[in-house]
Amino acid sequence: MNERIQGKMIAITGASGGLGMEIARHAAKNGANLILMARSYDKLEKLRDELIAKYSINVYVYGLDVSKREDVEKTFKRIEQEAGVIDVLVNNAGYGVFDHVLDMDLDDAEGMIETNVLGLITCTKLVLPGMVNRRFGHIINIASQAGKMATPKSSVYSATKHAVLGFTNSLRMEMHGKHVYVTSVNPGPIRTNFFNIADKEGTYIKNVDRLMIDPVKLAGRIVDAMITGKREINAPSWMNAGSKIYGLFPRTFETLGRSQFNKK
């Protein structure tokens, strides 16, 4: 039980399914109030009704595509008026499309950058002044192990997650002494509907099915880390160890791991 978030307001983007939904459930179980945002408003309504009935908390839902900056700004103004201050922001909204650069659709590339990077930055920028003024808050950015170690067919997705990690690490240093925590979450493949879009051919999910992360367990780790100085959450541990070895011996790692990397 994370008593630090009891009665606090937790905002989650991309909350209509997968990891975002499980973070919402864990936070509600710990007594937090919630602001849930996603494009699928009907799914948010069902989740809201479930959590209110089960935990008697306050839950606010907003239909939002974080890639649309004006909509994000309008939504966060509404949140301030209707729900109040945000104590923890979980930037979870994002998606990937796996393609070789030669076959890539530039619309897909643009969409990933606008959602995964610019959307995350916009949401953070809008909540940060209030957190700094109150000297209390936590920004949690869902990045990826792909942001530490790129693989074939994930060039743009990996680039967006490298950007998220760079932004997060810089922001953490900027917030030092301001009592605003900043955490990156760097998971490997999670058992969610992410791959319905990312893996068009279905080959990658078949190859890594037994290695996939349980979103319920990962969500529990994220909620347990809320309002703490946790720098990173990495999962699974063996994949994070691989990314560290890659940083030290990139040529060797790429050579030895080529067959594994090409399983997408």
CSV table of N, CA, C and O in Angstrom, one decimal, residues 107-181:
chain,number,residue,atom,x,y,z
A,107,ASP,N,3.9,9.4,-42.7
A,107,ASP,CA,2.8,9.8,-41.8
A,107,ASP,C,2.9,9.0,-40.5
A,107,ASP,O,2.6,9.6,-39.4
A,108,ASP,N,3.3,7.7,-40.6
A,108,ASP,CA,3.5,7.0,-39.3
A,108,ASP,C,4.6,7.6,-38.5
A,108,ASP,O,4.5,7.7,-37.3
A,109,ALA,N,5.7,8.0,-39.2
A,109,ALA,CA,6.8,8.6,-38.5
A,109,ALA,C,6.4,9.9,-37.8
A,109,ALA,O,6.7,10.1,-36.6
A,110,GLU,N,5.7,10.7,-38.5
A,110,GLU,CA,5.2,12.0,-37.9
A,110,GLU,C,4.3,11.7,-36.8
A,110,GLU,O,4.4,12.4,-35.7
A,111,GLY,N,3.4,10.8,-36.9
A,111,GLY,CA,2.5,10.5,-35.8
A,111,GLY,C,3.1,10.0,-34.6
A,111,GLY,O,2.8,10.5,-33.4
A,112,MET,N,4.2,9.2,-34.7
A,112,MET,CA,4.9,8.7,-33.5
A,112,MET,C,5.6,9.8,-32.8
A,112,MET,O,5.6,9.9,-31.6
A,113,ILE,N,6.3,10.7,-33.6
A,113,ILE,CA,7.0,11.8,-33.0
A,113,ILE,C,6.0,12.8,-32.3
A,113,ILE,O,6.3,13.2,-31.2
A,114,GLU,N,4.9,13.1,-32.9
A,114,GLU,CA,4.0,14.0,-32.3
A,114,GLU,C,3.3,13.5,-31.1
A,114,GLU,O,3.1,14.2,-30.1
A,115,THR,N,3.1,12.2,-31.0
A,115,THR,CA,2.4,11.6,-29.9
A,115,THR,C,3.4,11.2,-28.8
A,115,THR,O,3.3,11.7,-27.6
A,116,ASN,N,4.4,10.5,-29.1
A,116,ASN,CA,5.4,9.9,-28.2
A,116,ASN,C,6.3,11.0,-27.6
A,116,ASN,O,6.7,10.9,-26.4
A,117,VAL,N,6.6,12.0,-28.3
A,117,VAL,CA,7.6,13.0,-27.9
A,117,VAL,C,6.9,14.3,-27.6
A,117,VAL,O,6.9,14.8,-26.5
A,118,LEU,N,6.4,15.0,-28.6
A,118,LEU,CA,5.8,16.3,-28.4
A,118,LEU,C,4.6,16.3,-27.5
A,118,LEU,O,4.4,17.2,-26.7
A,119,GLY,N,3.8,15.2,-27.6
A,119,GLY,CA,2.6,15.1,-26.7
A,119,GLY,C,3.0,15.0,-25.2
A,119,GLY,O,2.5,15.7,-24.4
A,120,LEU,N,4.0,14.2,-25.0
A,120,LEU,CA,4.6,14.0,-23.7
A,120,LEU,C,5.2,15.3,-23.1
A,120,LEU,O,4.9,15.7,-22.0
A,121,ILE,N,5.9,16.0,-24.0
A,121,ILE,CA,6.5,17.3,-23.6
A,121,ILE,C,5.5,18.3,-23.2
A,121,ILE,O,5.6,19.1,-22.2
A,122,THR,N,4.4,18.4,-24.1
A,122,THR,CA,3.3,19.4,-23.9
A,122,THR,C,2.6,19.1,-22.5
A,122,THR,O,2.4,20.1,-21.8
A,123,CYS,N,2.3,17.9,-22.3
A,123,CYS,CA,1.6,17.6,-21.0
A,123,CYS,C,2.4,17.9,-19.8
A,123,CYS,O,2.0,18.5,-18.8
A,124,THR,N,3.7,17.6,-19.9
A,124,THR,CA,4.6,17.9,-18.8
A,124,THR,C,4.8,19.4,-18.6
A,124,THR,O,4.7,19.9,-17.5
A,125,LYS,N,4.9,20.1,-19.7
A,125,LYS,CA,5.1,21.6,-19.6
A,125,LYS,C,3.9,22.2,-18.9
A,125,LYS,O,4.0,23.2,-18.2
A,126,LEU,N,2.7,21.7,-19.2
A,126,LEU,CA,1.5,22.3,-18.6
A,126,LEU,C,1.3,22.0,-17.1
A,126,LEU,O,0.6,22.9,-16.4
A,127,VAL,N,1.8,20.9,-16.6
A,127,VAL,CA,1.6,20.7,-15.2
A,127,VAL,C,2.8,21.1,-14.3
A,127,VAL,O,2.6,21.3,-13.1
A,128,LEU,N,3.9,21.3,-15.0
A,128,LEU,CA,5.2,21.5,-14.2
A,128,LEU,C,5.1,22.8,-13.4
A,128,LEU,O,5.6,22.8,-12.2
A,129,PRO,N,4.6,24.0,-13.9
A,129,PRO,CA,4.7,25.2,-13.1
A,129,PRO,C,3.9,25.1,-11.8
A,129,PRO,O,4.4,25.5,-10.8
A,130,GLY,N,2.8,24.4,-11.8
A,130,GLY,CA,2.0,24.2,-10.6
A,130,GLY,C,2.8,23.4,-9.6
A,130,GLY,O,2.8,23.6,-8.4
A,131,MET,N,3.4,22.3,-10.1
A,131,MET,CA,4.2,21.4,-9.2
A,131,MET,C,5.3,22.2,-8.5
A,131,MET,O,5.6,22.1,-7.3
A,132,VAL,N,6.0,23.0,-9.4
A,132,VAL,CA,7.2,23.8,-8.8
A,132,VAL,C,6.7,24.8,-7.8
A,132,VAL,O,7.3,25.0,-6.8
A,133,ASN,N,5.6,25.5,-8.1
A,133,ASN,CA,5.1,26.5,-7.2
A,133,ASN,C,4.6,25.8,-5.8
A,133,ASN,O,4.8,26.4,-4.8
A,134,ARG,N,4.1,24.6,-5.9
A,134,ARG,CA,3.6,23.9,-4.7
A,134,ARG,C,4.8,23.2,-4.0
A,134,ARG,O,4.7,22.7,-2.9
A,135,ARG,N,5.9,23.1,-4.7
A,135,ARG,CA,7.1,22.3,-4.3
A,135,ARG,C,6.6,20.8,-4.0
A,135,ARG,O,7.0,20.3,-3.0
A,136,PHE,N,5.8,20.3,-4.9
A,136,PHE,CA,5.4,18.9,-4.7
A,136,PHE,C,4.9,18.4,-6.1
A,136,PHE,O,4.1,19.0,-6.7
A,137,GLY,N,5.4,17.2,-6.4
A,137,GLY,CA,4.9,16.6,-7.7
A,137,GLY,C,5.8,15.5,-8.2
A,137,GLY,O,6.9,15.3,-7.7
A,138,HIS,N,5.3,14.8,-9.2
A,138,HIS,CA,6.0,13.7,-9.7
A,138,HIS,C,5.6,13.5,-11.2
A,138,HIS,O,4.5,13.4,-11.5
A,139,ILE,N,6.6,13.6,-12.1
A,139,ILE,CA,6.4,13.3,-13.5
A,139,ILE,C,7.0,11.9,-13.8
A,139,ILE,O,8.1,11.6,-13.5
A,140,ILE,N,6.1,11.0,-14.3
A,140,ILE,CA,6.6,9.7,-14.7
A,140,ILE,C,6.4,9.5,-16.2
A,140,ILE,O,5.2,9.5,-16.7
A,141,ASN,N,7.5,9.3,-16.9
A,141,ASN,CA,7.4,9.1,-18.3
A,141,ASN,C,7.7,7.7,-18.7
A,141,ASN,O,8.7,7.1,-18.4
A,142,ILE,N,6.7,7.1,-19.5
A,142,ILE,CA,6.9,5.8,-20.0
A,142,ILE,C,7.7,5.8,-21.2
A,142,ILE,O,7.2,6.2,-22.3
A,143,ALA,N,8.9,5.4,-21.1
A,143,ALA,CA,9.9,5.3,-22.2
A,143,ALA,C,9.9,3.8,-22.7
A,143,ALA,O,8.8,3.2,-22.9
A,144,SER,N,11.0,3.3,-22.9
A,144,SER,CA,11.2,1.9,-23.4
A,144,SER,C,12.6,1.5,-23.4
A,144,SER,O,13.5,2.3,-23.5
A,145,GLN,N,12.8,0.2,-23.3
A,145,GLN,CA,14.2,-0.4,-23.5
A,145,GLN,C,14.7,0.0,-24.9
A,145,GLN,O,15.9,0.1,-25.2
A,146,ALA,N,13.7,0.2,-25.8
A,146,ALA,CA,14.1,0.6,-27.2
A,146,ALA,C,14.7,2.0,-27.2
A,146,ALA,O,15.4,2.3,-28.2
A,147,GLY,N,14.5,2.8,-26.1
A,147,GLY,CA,15.2,4.1,-26.0
A,147,GLY,C,16.6,3.9,-25.6
A,147,GLY,O,17.4,4.9,-25.6
A,148,LYS,N,17.0,2.7,-25.1
A,148,LYS,CA,18.4,2.5,-24.7
A,148,LYS,C,19.2,1.7,-25.8
A,148,LYS,O,20.4,1.8,-25.9
A,149,MET,N,18.4,0.9,-26.5
A,149,MET,CA,19.1,0.0,-27.5
A,149,MET,C,18.1,-0.2,-28.7
A,149,MET,O,17.1,-0.8,-28.5
A,150,ALA,N,18.5,0.4,-29.8
A,150,ALA,CA,17.7,0.3,-31.0
A,150,ALA,C,17.9,-1.0,-31.7
A,150,ALA,O,18.9,-1.7,-31.5
A,151,THR,N,16.8,-1.5,-32.4
A,151,THR,CA,16.9,-2.7,-33.1
A,151,THR,C,16.2,-2.5,-34.5
A,151,THR,O,15.5,-1.5,-34.7
A,152,PRO,N,16.5,-3.4,-35.5
A,152,PRO,CA,15.9,-3.2,-36.8
A,152,PRO,C,14.4,-3.1,-36.8
A,152,PRO,O,13.7,-3.7,-35.9
A,153,LYS,N,13.8,-2.3,-37.7
A,153,LYS,CA,12.4,-2.1,-37.9
A,153,LYS,C,11.8,-1.2,-36.8
A,153,LYS,O,10.6,-1.1,-36.7
A,154,SER,N,12.6,-0.7,-35.9
A,154,SER,CA,12.0,0.2,-34.8
A,154,SER,C,12.7,1.5,-34.8
A,154,SER,O,12.8,2.2,-33.8
A,155,SER,N,13.2,1.9,-36.0
A,155,SER,CA,14.1,3.1,-36.1
A,155,SER,C,13.4,4.4,-35.5
A,155,SER,O,14.0,5.1,-34.7
A,156,VAL,N,12.2,4.7,-36.0
A,156,VAL,CA,11.5,5.9,-35.6
A,156,VAL,C,11.0,5.7,-34.1
A,156,VAL,O,11.1,6.6,-33.3
A,157,TYR,N,10.4,4.6,-33.9
A,157,TYR,CA,9.9,4.3,-32.5
A,157,TYR,C,11.0,4.5,-31.5
A,157,TYR,O,10.9,5.1,-30.5
A,158,SER,N,12.1,3.8,-31.8
A,158,SER,CA,13.3,3.9,-30.9
A,158,SER,C,13.8,5.3,-30.8
A,158,SER,O,14.2,5.8,-29.7
A,159,ALA,N,13.8,6.1,-31.9
A,159,ALA,CA,14.2,7.5,-31.8
A,159,ALA,C,13.3,8.3,-30.9
A,159,ALA,O,13.8,9.1,-30.1
A,160,THR,N,12.0,8.0,-30.9
A,160,THR,CA,11.1,8.7,-30.0
A,160,THR,C,11.4,8.4,-28.6
A,160,THR,O,11.3,9.3,-27.7
A,161,LYS,N,11.7,7.2,-28.3
A,161,LYS,CA,12.0,6.8,-26.9
A,161,LYS,C,13.4,7.2,-26.4
A,161,LYS,O,13.5,7.5,-25.3
A,162,HIS,N,14.3,7.3,-27.4
A,162,HIS,CA,15.6,8.0,-27.0
A,162,HIS,C,15.3,9.4,-26.6
A,162,HIS,O,15.9,9.9,-25.7
A,163,ALA,N,14.4,10.1,-27.4
A,163,ALA,CA,14.1,11.5,-27.1
A,163,ALA,C,13.4,11.6,-25.7
A,163,ALA,O,13.7,12.5,-24.9
A,164,VAL,N,12.5,10.7,-25.4
A,164,VAL,CA,11.8,10.7,-24.1
A,164,VAL,C,12.8,10.5,-23.0
A,164,VAL,O,12.8,11.2,-21.9
A,165,LEU,N,13.8,9.6,-23.1
A,165,LEU,CA,14.8,9.4,-22.1
A,165,LEU,C,15.7,10.7,-21.9
A,165,LEU,O,16.0,11.1,-20.8
A,166,GLY,N,16.1,11.3,-23.1
A,166,GLY,CA,16.9,12.5,-23.0
A,166,GLY,C,16.1,13.6,-22.3
A,166,GLY,O,16.7,14.3,-21.4
A,167,PHE,N,14.9,13.8,-22.6
A,167,PHE,CA,14.1,14.8,-22.0
A,167,PHE,C,13.9,14.5,-20.5
A,167,PHE,O,14.0,15.4,-19.7
A,168,THR,N,13.6,13.3,-20.2
A,168,THR,CA,13.4,12.9,-18.8
A,168,THR,C,14.6,13.1,-17.9
A,168,THR,O,14.6,13.7,-16.8
A,169,ASN,N,15.8,12.7,-18.5
A,169,ASN,CA,17.0,12.8,-17.7
A,169,ASN,C,17.4,14.3,-17.5
A,169,ASN,O,17.9,14.7,-16.4
A,170,SER,N,17.2,15.1,-18.5
A,170,SER,CA,17.5,16.6,-18.4
A,170,SER,C,16.5,17.2,-17.4
A,170,SER,O,16.9,18.0,-16.5
A,171,LEU,N,15.2,16.9,-17.5
A,171,LEU,CA,14.2,17.4,-16.6
A,171,LEU,C,14.5,17.1,-15.1
A,171,LEU,O,14.3,17.9,-14.2
A,172,ARG,N,14.9,15.8,-14.9
A,172,ARG,CA,15.2,15.4,-13.6
A,172,ARG,C,16.3,16.3,-12.9
A,172,ARG,O,16.2,16.7,-11.8
A,173,MET,N,17.3,16.6,-13.7
A,173,MET,CA,18.4,17.5,-13.2
A,173,MET,C,17.8,18.9,-13.0
A,173,MET,O,18.2,19.6,-12.0
A,174,GLU,N,17.0,19.4,-13.8
A,174,GLU,CA,16.4,20.7,-13.7
A,174,GLU,C,15.5,20.8,-12.5
A,174,GLU,O,15.4,21.9,-11.8
A,175,MET,N,14.9,19.7,-12.1
A,175,MET,CA,14.0,19.7,-10.9
A,175,MET,C,14.6,19.5,-9.6
A,175,MET,O,14.0,19.5,-8.6
A,176,HIS,N,15.9,19.3,-9.6
A,176,HIS,CA,16.7,19.0,-8.4
A,176,HIS,C,16.5,20.2,-7.5
A,176,HIS,O,16.7,21.4,-7.8
A,177,GLY,N,16.1,19.9,-6.2
A,177,GLY,CA,15.9,21.0,-5.2
A,177,GLY,C,14.6,21.6,-5.3
A,177,GLY,O,14.3,22.5,-4.4
A,178,LYS,N,13.7,21.3,-6.3
A,178,LYS,CA,12.4,21.9,-6.4
A,178,LYS,C,11.3,20.9,-5.8
A,178,LYS,O,10.1,21.2,-6.0
A,179,HIS,N,11.7,19.8,-5.3
A,179,HIS,CA,10.8,18.8,-4.7
A,179,HIS,C,9.8,18.3,-5.8
A,179,HIS,O,8.6,17.9,-5.4
A,180,VAL,N,10.2,18.2,-7.0
A,180,VAL,CA,9.4,17.5,-8.0
A,180,VAL,C,10.3,16.3,-8.5
A,180,VAL,O,11.4,16.5,-9.0
A,181,TYR,N,9.7,15.1,-8.4
A,181,TYR,CA,10.4,13.9,-8.8
A,181,TYR,C,10.2,13.7,-10.3
A,181,TYR,O,9.1,14.0,-10.8
